[in-house]
Amino acid sequence: MVSNGTVSGDDPNWDPDEHVRFARYRRAFDEVAPEDAAALITGVLTDPDKGMANSAVCEYLDRRAAELLTDPGYPSWCLEMTGAVAGDDFSARRLDEWTLLRTMTLSEPWDAEDLVAASDWLQLHASEKSSATAVLEVLAESGRTRRIRNIAKSRLSAAQRSRPAGPAR
Protein backbone atom coordinates (compact mmCIF):
# COMPACT_ATOMS: atom_id res chain seq x y z
CA MET A 1 0.00 0.00 0.00
CA VAL A 2 2.36 2.71 1.21
CA SER A 3 5.91 1.51 0.82
CA ASN A 4 9.04 3.61 1.08
CA GLY A 5 6.82 6.58 1.91
CA THR A 6 4.94 6.56 -1.41
CA VAL A 7 1.98 4.83 -2.95
CA SER A 8 3.16 2.65 -5.79
CA GLY A 9 1.67 0.53 -8.56
CA ASP A 10 4.70 -1.75 -8.07
CA ASP A 11 3.52 -2.65 -4.57
CA PRO A 12 1.95 -6.14 -4.49
CA ASN A 13 -0.88 -4.70 -2.35
CA TRP A 14 -1.62 -1.97 -4.91
CA ASP A 15 -5.20 -1.91 -6.08
CA PRO A 16 -6.14 0.20 -9.11
CA ASP A 17 -9.62 0.79 -7.63
CA GLU A 18 -9.48 4.06 -5.69
CA HIS A 19 -12.43 2.93 -3.55
CA VAL A 20 -10.43 -0.04 -2.31
CA ARG A 21 -7.39 2.17 -1.64
CA PHE A 22 -9.58 4.71 0.18
CA ALA A 23 -10.98 1.98 2.44
CA ARG A 24 -7.43 0.79 3.17
CA TYR A 25 -6.31 4.33 3.97
CA ARG A 26 -9.25 4.77 6.34
CA ARG A 27 -8.35 1.56 8.14
CA ALA A 28 -4.70 2.63 8.30
CA PHE A 29 -5.69 6.00 9.80
CA ASP A 30 -7.98 4.26 12.30
CA GLU A 31 -5.06 2.13 13.46
CA VAL A 32 -2.12 4.54 13.18
CA ALA A 33 -0.17 5.44 16.30
CA PRO A 34 -0.01 9.21 16.81
CA GLU A 35 3.75 9.23 16.30
CA ASP A 36 3.36 7.52 12.89
CA ALA A 37 0.51 9.67 11.55
CA ALA A 38 2.68 12.24 9.77
CA ALA A 39 4.50 9.54 7.80
CA LEU A 40 1.19 7.91 6.84
CA ILE A 41 -0.21 11.26 5.69
CA THR A 42 2.88 11.93 3.60
CA GLY A 43 2.56 8.51 1.95
CA VAL A 44 -1.18 8.76 1.29
CA LEU A 45 -0.72 12.17 -0.32
CA THR A 46 1.46 10.55 -2.99
CA ASP A 47 -1.53 8.59 -4.29
CA PRO A 48 -2.19 9.46 -7.94
CA ASP A 49 -5.87 10.16 -7.15
CA LYS A 50 -5.40 13.48 -5.36
CA GLY A 51 -9.08 13.99 -4.53
CA MET A 52 -9.37 10.60 -2.90
CA ALA A 53 -6.09 11.07 -1.02
CA ASN A 54 -7.26 14.50 0.23
CA SER A 55 -10.50 12.95 1.44
CA ALA A 56 -8.72 10.25 3.39
CA VAL A 57 -6.23 12.68 4.93
CA CYS A 58 -8.85 15.31 5.78
CA GLU A 59 -11.09 12.69 7.36
CA TYR A 60 -8.19 11.81 9.67
CA LEU A 61 -7.32 15.47 10.33
CA ASP A 62 -10.97 16.25 11.11
CA ARG A 63 -11.27 13.40 13.57
CA ARG A 64 -7.98 14.08 15.32
CA ALA A 65 -8.36 17.88 15.40
CA ALA A 66 -11.85 17.54 16.90
CA GLU A 67 -10.41 15.27 19.61
CA LEU A 68 -7.57 17.69 20.39
CA LEU A 69 -9.38 20.98 19.76
CA THR A 70 -9.15 22.32 23.32
CA ASP A 71 -6.31 20.06 24.44
CA PRO A 72 -2.93 21.62 25.29
CA GLY A 73 -1.34 19.07 22.91
CA TYR A 74 -3.05 20.60 19.87
CA PRO A 75 -0.26 23.07 18.95
CA SER A 76 2.48 20.43 18.82
CA TRP A 77 0.21 18.01 16.92
CA CYS A 78 -0.71 20.77 14.48
CA LEU A 79 2.93 21.66 13.91
CA GLU A 80 3.74 18.04 13.09
CA MET A 81 0.76 17.76 10.74
CA THR A 82 1.66 21.07 9.06
CA GLY A 83 4.92 19.50 7.93
CA ALA A 84 3.15 16.38 6.67
CA VAL A 85 0.59 18.32 4.57
CA ALA A 86 2.95 21.09 3.43
CA GLY A 87 2.80 20.02 -0.22
CA ASP A 88 -0.98 19.73 -0.32
CA ASP A 89 -2.94 22.99 -0.38
CA PHE A 90 -6.33 21.42 0.42
CA SER A 91 -5.17 19.52 3.50
CA ALA A 92 -3.04 22.46 4.66
CA ARG A 93 -6.04 24.79 4.44
CA ARG A 94 -8.19 22.36 6.43
CA LEU A 95 -5.55 22.25 9.14
CA ASP A 96 -5.34 26.06 9.17
CA GLU A 97 -9.11 26.25 9.52
CA TRP A 98 -9.07 23.85 12.47
CA THR A 99 -6.55 26.18 14.08
CA LEU A 100 -8.85 29.16 13.50
CA LEU A 101 -11.73 27.17 14.99
CA ARG A 102 -9.56 26.36 18.01
CA THR A 103 -8.69 30.03 18.43
CA MET A 104 -12.36 31.02 18.34
CA THR A 105 -13.36 28.15 20.65
CA LEU A 106 -10.77 29.17 23.25
CA SER A 107 -11.88 32.82 22.99
CA GLU A 108 -8.41 33.87 21.89
CA PRO A 109 -8.05 36.90 19.59
CA TRP A 110 -9.09 36.18 16.00
CA ASP A 111 -9.79 38.24 12.91
CA ALA A 112 -13.33 38.33 11.52
CA GLU A 113 -11.92 38.62 8.00
CA ASP A 114 -10.27 35.22 8.42
CA LEU A 115 -13.67 33.72 9.22
CA VAL A 116 -15.34 35.50 6.30
CA ALA A 117 -12.61 34.21 3.95
CA ALA A 118 -12.83 30.66 5.33
CA SER A 119 -14.32 27.74 3.41
CA ASP A 120 -17.98 26.79 3.48
CA TRP A 121 -16.93 23.80 5.60
CA LEU A 122 -15.54 25.95 8.42
CA GLN A 123 -18.30 28.53 8.26
CA LEU A 124 -20.98 25.84 8.41
CA HIS A 125 -19.20 24.00 11.22
CA ALA A 126 -18.82 27.22 13.22
CA SER A 127 -22.41 28.33 12.59
CA GLU A 128 -23.70 24.95 13.83
CA LYS A 129 -21.35 24.43 16.78
CA SER A 130 -20.01 27.73 18.08
CA SER A 131 -21.62 29.33 21.09
CA ALA A 132 -19.54 32.50 20.73
CA THR A 133 -21.75 35.48 20.01
CA ALA A 134 -19.02 37.22 18.00
CA VAL A 135 -18.64 34.19 15.71
CA LEU A 136 -22.39 33.92 15.14
CA GLU A 137 -22.69 37.66 14.50
CA VAL A 138 -20.00 37.56 11.81
CA LEU A 139 -21.57 34.54 10.13
CA ALA A 140 -25.12 35.90 10.38
CA GLU A 141 -23.99 39.01 8.54
CA SER A 142 -21.27 37.73 6.21
CA GLY A 143 -21.54 33.95 5.95
CA ARG A 144 -20.82 32.69 2.47
CA THR A 145 -24.15 30.94 1.87
CA ARG A 146 -27.76 31.64 2.79
CA ARG A 147 -27.78 28.41 4.82
CA ILE A 148 -24.79 29.51 6.91
CA ARG A 149 -26.28 32.98 7.48
CA ASN A 150 -29.67 31.52 8.46
CA ILE A 151 -28.20 28.98 10.89
CA ALA A 152 -26.06 31.66 12.51
CA LYS A 153 -29.01 34.09 12.76
CA SER A 154 -31.22 31.40 14.28
CA ARG A 155 -28.61 30.33 16.83
CA LEU A 156 -27.78 33.96 17.65
CA SER A 157 -31.45 34.74 18.20
CA ALA A 158 -31.89 31.64 20.40
CA ALA A 159 -28.82 32.59 22.45
CA GLN A 160 -30.13 36.10 22.97
CA ARG A 161 -33.58 34.81 24.06
CA SER A 162 -32.03 32.41 26.55
CA ARG A 163 -29.93 35.06 28.28
CA PRO A 164 -31.22 35.93 31.72
CA ALA A 165 -32.82 39.34 31.99
CA GLY A 166 -30.84 42.04 33.72
CA PRO A 167 -31.77 43.30 37.17
CA ALA A 168 -35.18 44.94 37.49
CA ARG A 169 -35.18 48.66 38.06
PDB file of C-alpha atoms in Angstrom:
ATOM      1  CA  MET A   1       0.000   0.000   0.000  1.00  0.00           C
ATOM      2  CA  VAL A   2       2.360   2.713   1.212  1.00  0.00           C
ATOM      3  CA  SER A   3       5.910   1.512   0.823  1.00  0.00           C
ATOM      4  CA  ASN A   4       9.041   3.611   1.085  1.00  0.00           C
ATOM      5  CA  GLY A   5       6.823   6.577   1.907  1.00  0.00           C
ATOM      6  CA  THR A   6       4.942   6.557  -1.406  1.00  0.00           C
ATOM      7  CA  VAL A   7       1.975   4.827  -2.949  1.00  0.00           C
ATOM      8  CA  SER A   8       3.156   2.653  -5.793  1.00  0.00           C
ATOM      9  CA  GLY A   9       1.674   0.531  -8.557  1.00  0.00           C
ATOM     10  CA  ASP A  10       4.701  -1.746  -8.072  1.00  0.00           C
ATOM     11  CA  ASP A  11       3.517  -2.646  -4.573  1.00  0.00           C
ATOM     12  CA  PRO A  12       1.954  -6.136  -4.489  1.00  0.00           C
ATOM     13  CA  ASN A  13      -0.884  -4.699  -2.350  1.00  0.00           C
ATOM     14  CA  TRP A  14      -1.623  -1.970  -4.913  1.00  0.00           C
ATOM     15  CA  ASP A  15      -5.204  -1.913  -6.084  1.00  0.00           C
ATOM     16  CA  PRO A  16      -6.145   0.196  -9.108  1.00  0.00           C
ATOM     17  CA  ASP A  17      -9.615   0.787  -7.633  1.00  0.00           C
ATOM     18  CA  GLU A  18      -9.483   4.055  -5.688  1.00  0.00           C
ATOM     19  CA  HIS A  19     -12.431   2.926  -3.547  1.00  0.00           C
ATOM     20  CA  VAL A  20     -10.434  -0.040  -2.314  1.00  0.00           C
ATOM     21  CA  ARG A  21      -7.394   2.173  -1.641  1.00  0.00           C
ATOM     22  CA  PHE A  22      -9.579   4.714   0.181  1.00  0.00           C
ATOM     23  CA  ALA A  23     -10.980   1.980   2.442  1.00  0.00           C
ATOM     24  CA  ARG A  24      -7.432   0.789   3.170  1.00  0.00           C
ATOM     25  CA  TYR A  25      -6.312   4.333   3.971  1.00  0.00           C
ATOM     26  CA  ARG A  26      -9.251   4.773   6.337  1.00  0.00           C
ATOM     27  CA  ARG A  27      -8.352   1.557   8.143  1.00  0.00           C
ATOM     28  CA  ALA A  28      -4.705   2.628   8.302  1.00  0.00           C
ATOM     29  CA  PHE A  29      -5.690   6.002   9.801  1.00  0.00           C
ATOM     30  CA  ASP A  30      -7.977   4.257  12.298  1.00  0.00           C
ATOM     31  CA  GLU A  31      -5.055   2.127  13.463  1.00  0.00           C
ATOM     32  CA  VAL A  32      -2.120   4.542  13.178  1.00  0.00           C
ATOM     33  CA  ALA A  33      -0.175   5.438  16.296  1.00  0.00           C
ATOM     34  CA  PRO A  34      -0.014   9.212  16.806  1.00  0.00           C
ATOM     35  CA  GLU A  35       3.749   9.226  16.301  1.00  0.00           C
ATOM     36  CA  ASP A  36       3.358   7.517  12.887  1.00  0.00           C
ATOM     37  CA  ALA A  37       0.508   9.666  11.550  1.00  0.00           C
ATOM     38  CA  ALA A  38       2.680  12.240   9.773  1.00  0.00           C
ATOM     39  CA  ALA A  39       4.500   9.544   7.795  1.00  0.00           C
ATOM     40  CA  LEU A  40       1.193   7.911   6.842  1.00  0.00           C
ATOM     41  CA  ILE A  41      -0.212  11.257   5.691  1.00  0.00           C
ATOM     42  CA  THR A  42       2.878  11.931   3.596  1.00  0.00           C
ATOM     43  CA  GLY A  43       2.556   8.513   1.946  1.00  0.00           C
ATOM     44  CA  VAL A  44      -1.181   8.764   1.294  1.00  0.00           C
ATOM     45  CA  LEU A  45      -0.724  12.172  -0.321  1.00  0.00           C
ATOM     46  CA  THR A  46       1.465  10.546  -2.991  1.00  0.00           C
ATOM     47  CA  ASP A  47      -1.531   8.592  -4.290  1.00  0.00           C
ATOM     48  CA  PRO A  48      -2.193   9.460  -7.940  1.00  0.00           C
ATOM     49  CA  ASP A  49      -5.874  10.155  -7.152  1.00  0.00           C
ATOM     50  CA  LYS A  50      -5.400  13.480  -5.360  1.00  0.00           C
ATOM     51  CA  GLY A  51      -9.076  13.989  -4.532  1.00  0.00           C
ATOM     52  CA  MET A  52      -9.373  10.602  -2.897  1.00  0.00           C
ATOM     53  CA  ALA A  53      -6.086  11.067  -1.024  1.00  0.00           C
ATOM     54  CA  ASN A  54      -7.258  14.497   0.228  1.00  0.00           C
ATOM     55  CA  SER A  55     -10.501  12.952   1.441  1.00  0.00           C
ATOM     56  CA  ALA A  56      -8.715  10.247   3.393  1.00  0.00           C
ATOM     57  CA  VAL A  57      -6.234  12.676   4.933  1.00  0.00           C
ATOM     58  CA  CYS A  58      -8.854  15.309   5.777  1.00  0.00           C
ATOM     59  CA  GLU A  59     -11.088  12.687   7.357  1.00  0.00           C
ATOM     60  CA  TYR A  60      -8.189  11.815   9.671  1.00  0.00           C
ATOM     61  CA  LEU A  61      -7.324  15.473  10.326  1.00  0.00           C
ATOM     62  CA  ASP A  62     -10.974  16.250  11.109  1.00  0.00           C
ATOM     63  CA  ARG A  63     -11.269  13.396  13.575  1.00  0.00           C
ATOM     64  CA  ARG A  64      -7.978  14.083  15.322  1.00  0.00           C
ATOM     65  CA  ALA A  65      -8.359  17.880  15.396  1.00  0.00           C
ATOM     66  CA  ALA A  66     -11.847  17.540  16.903  1.00  0.00           C
ATOM     67  CA  GLU A  67     -10.411  15.266  19.606  1.00  0.00           C
ATOM     68  CA  LEU A  68      -7.571  17.686  20.386  1.00  0.00           C
ATOM     69  CA  LEU A  69      -9.382  20.976  19.765  1.00  0.00           C
ATOM     70  CA  THR A  70      -9.146  22.316  23.320  1.00  0.00           C
ATOM     71  CA  ASP A  71      -6.307  20.058  24.442  1.00  0.00           C
ATOM     72  CA  PRO A  72      -2.931  21.625  25.288  1.00  0.00           C
ATOM     73  CA  GLY A  73      -1.342  19.072  22.913  1.00  0.00           C
ATOM     74  CA  TYR A  74      -3.048  20.597  19.866  1.00  0.00           C
ATOM     75  CA  PRO A  75      -0.261  23.070  18.949  1.00  0.00           C
ATOM     76  CA  SER A  76       2.478  20.432  18.816  1.00  0.00           C
ATOM     77  CA  TRP A  77       0.207  18.005  16.919  1.00  0.00           C
ATOM     78  CA  CYS A  78      -0.708  20.771  14.482  1.00  0.00           C
ATOM     79  CA  LEU A  79       2.934  21.665  13.907  1.00  0.00           C
ATOM     80  CA  GLU A  80       3.741  18.040  13.093  1.00  0.00           C
ATOM     81  CA  MET A  81       0.756  17.763  10.742  1.00  0.00           C
ATOM     82  CA  THR A  82       1.660  21.070   9.060  1.00  0.00           C
ATOM     83  CA  GLY A  83       4.919  19.501   7.926  1.00  0.00           C
ATOM     84  CA  ALA A  84       3.147  16.383   6.668  1.00  0.00           C
ATOM     85  CA  VAL A  85       0.595  18.321   4.575  1.00  0.00           C
ATOM     86  CA  ALA A  86       2.951  21.091   3.429  1.00  0.00           C
ATOM     87  CA  GLY A  87       2.798  20.025  -0.223  1.00  0.00           C
ATOM     88  CA  ASP A  88      -0.985  19.729  -0.320  1.00  0.00           C
ATOM     89  CA  ASP A  89      -2.939  22.994  -0.375  1.00  0.00           C
ATOM     90  CA  PHE A  90      -6.325  21.422   0.415  1.00  0.00           C
ATOM     91  CA  SER A  91      -5.171  19.521   3.504  1.00  0.00           C
ATOM     92  CA  ALA A  92      -3.041  22.458   4.656  1.00  0.00           C
ATOM     93  CA  ARG A  93      -6.037  24.786   4.437  1.00  0.00           C
ATOM     94  CA  ARG A  94      -8.191  22.358   6.426  1.00  0.00           C
ATOM     95  CA  LEU A  95      -5.551  22.250   9.145  1.00  0.00           C
ATOM     96  CA  ASP A  96      -5.341  26.062   9.171  1.00  0.00           C
ATOM     97  CA  GLU A  97      -9.107  26.249   9.525  1.00  0.00           C
ATOM     98  CA  TRP A  98      -9.075  23.855  12.469  1.00  0.00           C
ATOM     99  CA  THR A  99      -6.547  26.177  14.081  1.00  0.00           C
ATOM    100  CA  LEU A 100      -8.848  29.158  13.504  1.00  0.00           C
ATOM    101  CA  LEU A 101     -11.726  27.165  14.987  1.00  0.00           C
ATOM    102  CA  ARG A 102      -9.562  26.357  18.012  1.00  0.00           C
ATOM    103  CA  THR A 103      -8.689  30.028  18.435  1.00  0.00           C
ATOM    104  CA  MET A 104     -12.356  31.023  18.345  1.00  0.00           C
ATOM    105  CA  THR A 105     -13.362  28.150  20.653  1.00  0.00           C
ATOM    106  CA  LEU A 106     -10.772  29.167  23.247  1.00  0.00           C
ATOM    107  CA  SER A 107     -11.880  32.823  22.987  1.00  0.00           C
ATOM    108  CA  GLU A 108      -8.414  33.872  21.887  1.00  0.00           C
ATOM    109  CA  PRO A 109      -8.046  36.898  19.585  1.00  0.00           C
ATOM    110  CA  TRP A 110      -9.093  36.175  16.003  1.00  0.00           C
ATOM    111  CA  ASP A 111      -9.787  38.240  12.913  1.00  0.00           C
ATOM    112  CA  ALA A 112     -13.330  38.335  11.522  1.00  0.00           C
ATOM    113  CA  GLU A 113     -11.918  38.622   8.001  1.00  0.00           C
ATOM    114  CA  ASP A 114     -10.272  35.221   8.416  1.00  0.00           C
ATOM    115  CA  LEU A 115     -13.668  33.717   9.220  1.00  0.00           C
ATOM    116  CA  VAL A 116     -15.338  35.497   6.303  1.00  0.00           C
ATOM    117  CA  ALA A 117     -12.607  34.210   3.952  1.00  0.00           C
ATOM    118  CA  ALA A 118     -12.834  30.660   5.330  1.00  0.00           C
ATOM    119  CA  SER A 119     -14.325  27.743   3.406  1.00  0.00           C
ATOM    120  CA  ASP A 120     -17.977  26.790   3.480  1.00  0.00           C
ATOM    121  CA  TRP A 121     -16.929  23.800   5.597  1.00  0.00           C
ATOM    122  CA  LEU A 122     -15.537  25.953   8.417  1.00  0.00           C
ATOM    123  CA  GLN A 123     -18.303  28.530   8.260  1.00  0.00           C
ATOM    124  CA  LEU A 124     -20.979  25.837   8.409  1.00  0.00           C
ATOM    125  CA  HIS A 125     -19.201  24.004  11.223  1.00  0.00           C
ATOM    126  CA  ALA A 126     -18.816  27.223  13.218  1.00  0.00           C
ATOM    127  CA  SER A 127     -22.407  28.325  12.594  1.00  0.00           C
ATOM    128  CA  GLU A 128     -23.696  24.954  13.825  1.00  0.00           C
ATOM    129  CA  LYS A 129     -21.346  24.427  16.785  1.00  0.00           C
ATOM    130  CA  SER A 130     -20.009  27.725  18.084  1.00  0.00           C
ATOM    131  CA  SER A 131     -21.616  29.334  21.088  1.00  0.00           C
ATOM    132  CA  ALA A 132     -19.543  32.504  20.729  1.00  0.00           C
ATOM    133  CA  THR A 133     -21.750  35.484  20.007  1.00  0.00           C
ATOM    134  CA  ALA A 134     -19.017  37.222  18.002  1.00  0.00           C
ATOM    135  CA  VAL A 135     -18.638  34.189  15.708  1.00  0.00           C
ATOM    136  CA  LEU A 136     -22.390  33.918  15.144  1.00  0.00           C
ATOM    137  CA  GLU A 137     -22.690  37.664  14.497  1.00  0.00           C
ATOM    138  CA  VAL A 138     -19.999  37.559  11.809  1.00  0.00           C
ATOM    139  CA  LEU A 139     -21.566  34.535  10.135  1.00  0.00           C
ATOM    140  CA  ALA A 140     -25.122  35.897  10.381  1.00  0.00           C
ATOM    141  CA  GLU A 141     -23.987  39.008   8.545  1.00  0.00           C
ATOM    142  CA  SER A 142     -21.268  37.728   6.208  1.00  0.00           C
ATOM    143  CA  GLY A 143     -21.541  33.951   5.953  1.00  0.00           C
ATOM    144  CA  ARG A 144     -20.820  32.693   2.469  1.00  0.00           C
ATOM    145  CA  THR A 145     -24.150  30.944   1.870  1.00  0.00           C
ATOM    146  CA  ARG A 146     -27.765  31.643   2.785  1.00  0.00           C
ATOM    147  CA  ARG A 147     -27.781  28.406   4.815  1.00  0.00           C
ATOM    148  CA  ILE A 148     -24.785  29.512   6.906  1.00  0.00           C
ATOM    149  CA  ARG A 149     -26.278  32.979   7.482  1.00  0.00           C
ATOM    150  CA  ASN A 150     -29.668  31.522   8.463  1.00  0.00           C
ATOM    151  CA  ILE A 151     -28.205  28.981  10.886  1.00  0.00           C
ATOM    152  CA  ALA A 152     -26.058  31.665  12.511  1.00  0.00           C
ATOM    153  CA  LYS A 153     -29.011  34.089  12.759  1.00  0.00           C
ATOM    154  CA  SER A 154     -31.222  31.405  14.282  1.00  0.00           C
ATOM    155  CA  ARG A 155     -28.606  30.333  16.829  1.00  0.00           C
ATOM    156  CA  LEU A 156     -27.775  33.957  17.652  1.00  0.00           C
ATOM    157  CA  SER A 157     -31.449  34.737  18.197  1.00  0.00           C
ATOM    158  CA  ALA A 158     -31.891  31.642  20.399  1.00  0.00           C
ATOM    159  CA  ALA A 159     -28.819  32.586  22.452  1.00  0.00           C
ATOM    160  CA  GLN A 160     -30.133  36.098  22.970  1.00  0.00           C
ATOM    161  CA  ARG A 161     -33.576  34.813  24.058  1.00  0.00           C
ATOM    162  CA  SER A 162     -32.033  32.411  26.553  1.00  0.00           C
ATOM    163  CA  ARG A 163     -29.929  35.055  28.283  1.00  0.00           C
ATOM    164  CA  PRO A 164     -31.223  35.934  31.719  1.00  0.00           C
ATOM    165  CA  ALA A 165     -32.817  39.340  31.985  1.00  0.00           C
ATOM    166  CA  GLY A 166     -30.837  42.042  33.717  1.00  0.00           C
ATOM    167  CA  PRO A 167     -31.767  43.301  37.170  1.00  0.00           C
ATOM    168  CA  ALA A 168     -35.183  44.943  37.487  1.00  0.00           C
ATOM    169  CA  ARG A 169     -35.183  48.659  38.058  1.00  0.00           C
TER     170      ARG A 169
END
